[in-house]
Amino acid sequence: MPAATRLVAIRHGETAWNAVQRLQGWQDIPLNPRGRRQAAALGPALAGEGLVAVVASDLQRARQTGQALAEALGLPLLAEPALRERGFGVLEGLTPAQIEADRPDDARRWRTREPAWRPDGGESLLDVQARSLAAVERIAARFAGQAVALVSHGGVVDL
């Protein structure tokens, strides 16, 4: 039996789109000033956790958060595209109110977290779960018996 790997799951810092509840999905939105402060606070908060690496989604909001942590702790930062947020397709860039008004069926299916539903051009929860769990398993095996920070997105951390 392989040694247990300790994974510290971290959601990226705030972006301008988070602040107004706009769905980001795969849109590559950077951290806003508050998000940069949140990212800077990670190093001191996690200094005693024995981390050996930081693995981040390839989207810049997660990468920027991971970079701040990695630099603060003198650790390598590795990019893992499979940790990126759910692709929301045609819903990306919209607020929940806009989705409710313009696409009520999609709004209902999104709200109720229908596992197999895919917005046009996007991913289902099942797709994201399979993608992200496979990545987590690869990372856990690579760093067996060690502690690693995973910097990802709300949807991935939730799943």
mmCIF file of C-alpha atoms in Angstrom:
data_model
loop_
_atom_site.group_PDB
_atom_site.id
_atom_site.type_symbol
_atom_site.label_atom_id
_atom_site.label_comp_id
_atom_site.label_asym_id
_atom_site.label_seq_id
_atom_site.Cartn_x
_atom_site.Cartn_y
_atom_site.Cartn_z
ATOM 1 C CA MET A 1 0.000 0.000 0.000
ATOM 2 C CA PRO A 2 1.533 3.366 -1.021
ATOM 3 C CA ALA A 3 2.185 6.029 1.583
ATOM 4 C CA ALA A 4 -0.640 8.515 2.108
ATOM 5 C CA THR A 5 -0.276 11.845 0.359
ATOM 6 C CA ARG A 6 -1.600 14.936 2.115
ATOM 7 C CA LEU A 7 -3.330 17.340 -0.277
ATOM 8 C CA VAL A 8 -4.154 20.897 0.720
ATOM 9 C CA ALA A 9 -6.945 22.111 -1.588
ATOM 10 C CA ILE A 10 -6.970 25.866 -2.190
ATOM 11 C CA ARG A 11 -9.364 27.949 -4.253
ATOM 12 C CA HIS A 12 -7.741 30.813 -6.155
ATOM 13 C CA GLY A 13 -7.989 34.387 -4.890
ATOM 14 C CA GLU A 14 -10.694 36.805 -5.960
ATOM 15 C CA THR A 15 -11.012 38.207 -9.484
ATOM 16 C CA ALA A 16 -13.039 41.148 -10.756
ATOM 17 C CA TRP A 17 -15.516 38.644 -12.194
ATOM 18 C CA ASN A 18 -15.878 36.863 -8.828
ATOM 19 C CA ALA A 19 -16.707 40.201 -7.236
ATOM 20 C CA VAL A 20 -19.718 40.644 -9.555
ATOM 21 C CA GLN A 21 -20.659 36.938 -9.678
ATOM 22 C CA ARG A 22 -19.816 36.542 -13.373
ATOM 23 C CA LEU A 23 -19.210 32.916 -14.451
ATOM 24 C CA GLN A 24 -15.561 32.586 -15.393
ATOM 25 C CA GLY A 25 -15.238 28.975 -16.455
ATOM 26 C CA TRP A 26 -12.259 28.745 -18.790
ATOM 27 C CA GLN A 27 -12.006 32.518 -19.269
ATOM 28 C CA ASP A 28 -8.498 33.475 -18.164
ATOM 29 C CA ILE A 29 -9.248 36.266 -15.691
ATOM 30 C CA PRO A 30 -6.420 37.559 -13.427
ATOM 31 C CA LEU A 31 -6.607 38.186 -9.706
ATOM 32 C CA ASN A 32 -7.855 41.588 -8.604
ATOM 33 C CA PRO A 33 -6.083 43.523 -5.794
ATOM 34 C CA ARG A 34 -8.060 41.703 -3.109
ATOM 35 C CA GLY A 35 -7.210 38.374 -4.722
ATOM 36 C CA ARG A 36 -3.507 39.258 -4.763
ATOM 37 C CA ARG A 37 -3.697 40.065 -1.025
ATOM 38 C CA GLN A 38 -5.466 36.751 -0.405
ATOM 39 C CA ALA A 39 -2.753 34.911 -2.341
ATOM 40 C CA ALA A 40 -0.003 36.702 -0.411
ATOM 41 C CA ALA A 41 -1.559 35.566 2.877
ATOM 42 C CA LEU A 42 -1.222 31.880 1.947
ATOM 43 C CA GLY A 43 2.528 31.625 2.523
ATOM 44 C CA PRO A 44 2.467 32.660 6.180
ATOM 45 C CA ALA A 45 -0.716 30.657 6.790
ATOM 46 C CA LEU A 46 0.733 27.432 5.364
ATOM 47 C CA ALA A 47 4.398 27.836 6.342
ATOM 48 C CA GLY A 48 4.275 25.031 8.903
ATOM 49 C CA GLU A 49 2.417 22.482 6.781
ATOM 50 C CA GLY A 50 5.466 20.724 5.344
ATOM 51 C CA LEU A 51 4.486 21.289 1.722
ATOM 52 C CA VAL A 52 6.942 20.080 -0.910
ATOM 53 C CA ALA A 53 5.289 21.519 -4.031
ATOM 54 C CA VAL A 54 2.432 23.647 -5.299
ATOM 55 C CA VAL A 55 0.366 22.346 -8.212
ATOM 56 C CA ALA A 56 -1.976 24.859 -9.848
ATOM 57 C CA SER A 57 -4.530 24.995 -12.609
ATOM 58 C CA ASP A 58 -3.152 26.570 -15.771
ATOM 59 C CA LEU A 59 -5.678 29.442 -15.630
ATOM 60 C CA GLN A 60 -3.922 32.597 -14.462
ATOM 61 C CA ARG A 61 -6.075 33.241 -11.398
ATOM 62 C CA ALA A 62 -5.020 29.875 -9.944
ATOM 63 C CA ARG A 63 -1.485 30.159 -11.304
ATOM 64 C CA GLN A 64 -1.047 33.613 -9.714
ATOM 65 C CA THR A 65 -2.367 32.300 -6.393
ATOM 66 C CA GLY A 66 -0.077 29.277 -6.588
ATOM 67 C CA GLN A 67 2.916 31.393 -7.587
ATOM 68 C CA ALA A 68 2.502 33.607 -4.516
ATOM 69 C CA LEU A 69 2.422 30.535 -2.275
ATOM 70 C CA ALA A 70 5.323 28.805 -4.038
ATOM 71 C CA GLU A 71 7.528 31.909 -3.885
ATOM 72 C CA ALA A 72 6.738 32.519 -0.214
ATOM 73 C CA LEU A 73 7.711 28.962 0.713
ATOM 74 C CA GLY A 74 10.538 28.474 -1.809
ATOM 75 C CA LEU A 75 8.693 25.627 -3.534
ATOM 76 C CA PRO A 76 8.304 24.610 -7.158
ATOM 77 C CA LEU A 77 5.100 25.570 -8.946
ATOM 78 C CA LEU A 78 3.748 22.970 -11.340
ATOM 79 C CA ALA A 79 0.938 23.612 -13.830
ATOM 80 C CA GLU A 80 -1.861 21.063 -14.161
ATOM 81 C CA PRO A 81 -4.457 21.920 -16.821
ATOM 82 C CA ALA A 82 -6.786 19.168 -15.559
ATOM 83 C CA LEU A 83 -7.345 21.206 -12.367
ATOM 84 C CA ARG A 84 -8.981 24.052 -14.294
ATOM 85 C CA GLU A 85 -12.522 25.204 -13.600
ATOM 86 C CA ARG A 86 -15.565 23.711 -15.257
ATOM 87 C CA GLY A 87 -16.016 24.890 -18.797
ATOM 88 C CA PHE A 88 -19.364 26.703 -18.871
ATOM 89 C CA GLY A 89 -19.441 27.267 -22.646
ATOM 90 C CA VAL A 90 -22.075 29.817 -23.671
ATOM 91 C CA LEU A 91 -22.699 30.761 -20.027
ATOM 92 C CA GLU A 92 -19.192 32.094 -19.460
ATOM 93 C CA GLY A 93 -19.163 35.811 -18.800
ATOM 94 C CA LEU A 94 -22.787 35.896 -17.659
ATOM 95 C CA THR A 95 -24.095 36.625 -14.173
ATOM 96 C CA PRO A 96 -26.667 34.349 -12.507
ATOM 97 C CA ALA A 97 -29.330 37.022 -13.119
ATOM 98 C CA GLN A 98 -28.496 37.099 -16.837
ATOM 99 C CA ILE A 99 -28.651 33.316 -17.053
ATOM 100 C CA GLU A 100 -32.040 33.318 -15.279
ATOM 101 C CA ALA A 101 -33.397 35.960 -17.659
ATOM 102 C CA ASP A 102 -31.942 34.701 -20.946
ATOM 103 C CA ARG A 103 -31.644 30.933 -20.440
ATOM 104 C CA PRO A 104 -34.110 29.826 -17.744
ATOM 105 C CA ASP A 105 -33.814 26.109 -18.555
ATOM 106 C CA ASP A 106 -30.023 26.285 -18.269
ATOM 107 C CA ALA A 107 -30.396 28.278 -15.050
ATOM 108 C CA ARG A 108 -32.593 25.585 -13.516
ATOM 109 C CA ARG A 109 -30.289 22.751 -14.570
ATOM 110 C CA TRP A 110 -27.233 24.631 -13.261
ATOM 111 C CA ARG A 111 -28.941 25.522 -9.947
ATOM 112 C CA THR A 112 -30.068 21.946 -9.314
ATOM 113 C CA ARG A 113 -26.585 20.652 -10.173
ATOM 114 C CA GLU A 114 -27.829 18.146 -12.726
ATOM 115 C CA PRO A 115 -24.750 15.873 -12.994
ATOM 116 C CA ALA A 116 -24.887 14.999 -16.706
ATOM 117 C CA TRP A 117 -26.085 18.400 -18.016
ATOM 118 C CA ARG A 118 -23.658 20.317 -20.210
ATOM 119 C CA PRO A 119 -24.235 23.938 -21.136
ATOM 120 C CA ASP A 120 -23.722 24.447 -24.891
ATOM 121 C CA GLY A 121 -19.969 24.255 -25.476
ATOM 122 C CA GLY A 122 -19.286 23.358 -21.833
ATOM 123 C CA GLU A 123 -18.707 20.449 -19.495
ATOM 124 C CA SER A 124 -20.970 18.455 -17.213
ATOM 125 C CA LEU A 125 -20.241 17.995 -13.521
ATOM 126 C CA LEU A 126 -19.434 14.378 -14.347
ATOM 127 C CA ASP A 127 -16.877 15.506 -16.944
ATOM 128 C CA VAL A 128 -15.174 17.842 -14.469
ATOM 129 C CA GLN A 129 -15.218 15.246 -11.715
ATOM 130 C CA ALA A 130 -13.565 12.607 -13.925
ATOM 131 C CA ARG A 131 -10.952 15.056 -15.217
ATOM 132 C CA SER A 132 -10.044 16.532 -11.837
ATOM 133 C CA LEU A 133 -10.058 13.235 -9.901
ATOM 134 C CA ALA A 134 -7.709 11.670 -12.450
ATOM 135 C CA ALA A 135 -5.345 14.625 -11.972
ATOM 136 C CA VAL A 136 -5.538 14.408 -8.184
ATOM 137 C CA GLU A 137 -4.758 10.689 -8.331
ATOM 138 C CA ARG A 138 -1.705 11.346 -10.562
ATOM 139 C CA ILE A 139 -0.492 14.100 -8.239
ATOM 140 C CA ALA A 140 -1.024 11.972 -5.121
ATOM 141 C CA ALA A 141 0.963 9.123 -6.671
ATOM 142 C CA ARG A 142 3.779 11.436 -7.780
ATOM 143 C CA PHE A 143 4.121 12.925 -4.282
ATOM 144 C CA ALA A 144 3.326 9.762 -2.305
ATOM 145 C CA GLY A 145 3.870 10.249 1.419
ATOM 146 C CA GLN A 146 4.347 14.010 1.105
ATOM 147 C CA ALA A 147 2.230 17.154 1.397
ATOM 148 C CA VAL A 148 1.246 19.135 -1.703
ATOM 149 C CA ALA A 149 -0.875 22.255 -2.219
ATOM 150 C CA LEU A 150 -3.424 22.067 -5.046
ATOM 151 C CA VAL A 151 -4.562 25.500 -6.232
ATOM 152 C CA SER A 152 -7.688 25.235 -8.283
ATOM 153 C CA HIS A 153 -11.213 26.617 -8.587
ATOM 154 C CA GLY A 154 -14.398 26.557 -6.552
ATOM 155 C CA GLY A 155 -16.115 24.041 -8.783
ATOM 156 C CA VAL A 156 -13.189 21.624 -8.746
ATOM 157 C CA VAL A 157 -12.651 21.917 -4.985
ATOM 158 C CA ASP A 158 -16.385 21.364 -4.471
ATOM 159 C CA LEU A 159 -16.373 18.162 -6.528
#
